[in-house]
Short mmCIF file of C-alpha atoms in Angstrom, two decimals:
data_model
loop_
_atom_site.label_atom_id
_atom_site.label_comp_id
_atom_site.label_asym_id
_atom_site.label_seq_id
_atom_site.Cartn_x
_atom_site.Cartn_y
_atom_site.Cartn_z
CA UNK A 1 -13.78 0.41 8.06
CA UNK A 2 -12.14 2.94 9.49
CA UNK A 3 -10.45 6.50 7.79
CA UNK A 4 -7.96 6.75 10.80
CA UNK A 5 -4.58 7.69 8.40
CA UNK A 6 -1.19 8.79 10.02
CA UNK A 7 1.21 10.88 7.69
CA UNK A 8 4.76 9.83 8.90
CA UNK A 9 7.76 11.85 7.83
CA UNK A 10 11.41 10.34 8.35
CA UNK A 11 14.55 12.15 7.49
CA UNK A 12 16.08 8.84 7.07
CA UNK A 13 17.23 8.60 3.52
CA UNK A 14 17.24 4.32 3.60
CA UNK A 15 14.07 2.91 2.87
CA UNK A 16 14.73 -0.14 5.08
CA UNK A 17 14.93 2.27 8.10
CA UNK A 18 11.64 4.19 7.15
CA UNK A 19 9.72 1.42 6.86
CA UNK A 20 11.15 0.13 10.12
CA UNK A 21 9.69 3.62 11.98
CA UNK A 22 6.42 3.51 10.52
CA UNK A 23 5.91 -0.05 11.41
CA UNK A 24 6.52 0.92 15.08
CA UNK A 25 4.00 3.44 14.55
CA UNK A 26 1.32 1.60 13.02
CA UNK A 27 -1.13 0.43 15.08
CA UNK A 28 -3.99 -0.46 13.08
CA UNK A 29 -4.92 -4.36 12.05
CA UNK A 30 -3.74 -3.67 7.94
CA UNK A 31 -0.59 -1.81 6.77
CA UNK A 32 -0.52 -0.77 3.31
CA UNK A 33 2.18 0.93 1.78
CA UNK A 34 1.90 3.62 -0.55
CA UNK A 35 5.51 4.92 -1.99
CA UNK A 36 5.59 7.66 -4.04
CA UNK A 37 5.41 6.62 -7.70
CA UNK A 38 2.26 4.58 -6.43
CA UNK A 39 -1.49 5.17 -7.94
CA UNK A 40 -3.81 3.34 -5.76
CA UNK A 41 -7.33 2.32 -7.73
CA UNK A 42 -10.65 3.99 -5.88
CA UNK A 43 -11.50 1.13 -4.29
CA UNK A 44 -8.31 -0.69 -3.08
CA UNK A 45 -8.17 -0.05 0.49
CA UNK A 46 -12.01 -1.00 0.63
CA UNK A 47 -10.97 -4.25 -1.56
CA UNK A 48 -8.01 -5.27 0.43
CA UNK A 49 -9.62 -4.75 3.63
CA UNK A 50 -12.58 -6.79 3.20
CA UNK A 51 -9.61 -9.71 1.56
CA UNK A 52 -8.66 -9.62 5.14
CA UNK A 53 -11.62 -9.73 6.68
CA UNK A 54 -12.91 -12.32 4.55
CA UNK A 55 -9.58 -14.56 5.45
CA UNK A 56 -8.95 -14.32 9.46
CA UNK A 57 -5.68 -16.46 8.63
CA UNK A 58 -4.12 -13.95 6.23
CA UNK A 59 -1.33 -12.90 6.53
CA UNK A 60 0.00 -10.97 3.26
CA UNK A 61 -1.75 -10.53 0.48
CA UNK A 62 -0.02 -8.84 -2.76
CA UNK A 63 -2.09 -8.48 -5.73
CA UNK A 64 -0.86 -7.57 -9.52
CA UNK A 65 0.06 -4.22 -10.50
CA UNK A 66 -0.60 -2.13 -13.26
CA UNK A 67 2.12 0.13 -15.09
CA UNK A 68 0.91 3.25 -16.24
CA UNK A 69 2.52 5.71 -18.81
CA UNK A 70 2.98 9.64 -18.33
CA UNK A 71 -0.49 9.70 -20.00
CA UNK A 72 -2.10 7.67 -17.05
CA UNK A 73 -3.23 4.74 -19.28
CA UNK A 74 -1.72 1.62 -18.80
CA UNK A 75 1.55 0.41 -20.56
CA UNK A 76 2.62 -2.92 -22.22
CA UNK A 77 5.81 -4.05 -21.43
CA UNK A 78 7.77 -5.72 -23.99
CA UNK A 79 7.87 -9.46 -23.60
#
């Protein structure tokens, strides 16, 4: 795997149109988005990469999420 990471900065304020620019920018074989409320675990890039490698048909892959309080620790949501 390679650490090859490209910081794009849009003065759009739409998210739609962001997305759209760093798209045309990407050029590796994975996109993962990171937005800025996001915690990503240690190992999740390595994790998600090797879902892809492991599965040459994949397309998408979205995995569960965890909510996490102020304190860092994860929260229960009411049912």
């Amino acid at each position: 795997m390679r650490n090859k990471w490209k910081f794009i900065y849009s003065k759009n304020k739409w998210i739609g149109p962001k997305v759209l620019e760093a798209l045309k920018e990407s050029t590796g074989e994975v996109i993962v988005f990171l937005k800025d409320d996001d915690l990503f675990e240690q190992n999740k890039l390595k994790t998600i990469y090797n879902i892809f490698k492991e599965n040459s048909n994949l397309g998408f892959y979205r995995h569960k999420v965890k909510i996490i309080n102020e304190y860092g620790r994860e929260a229960k949501l009411p049912k």
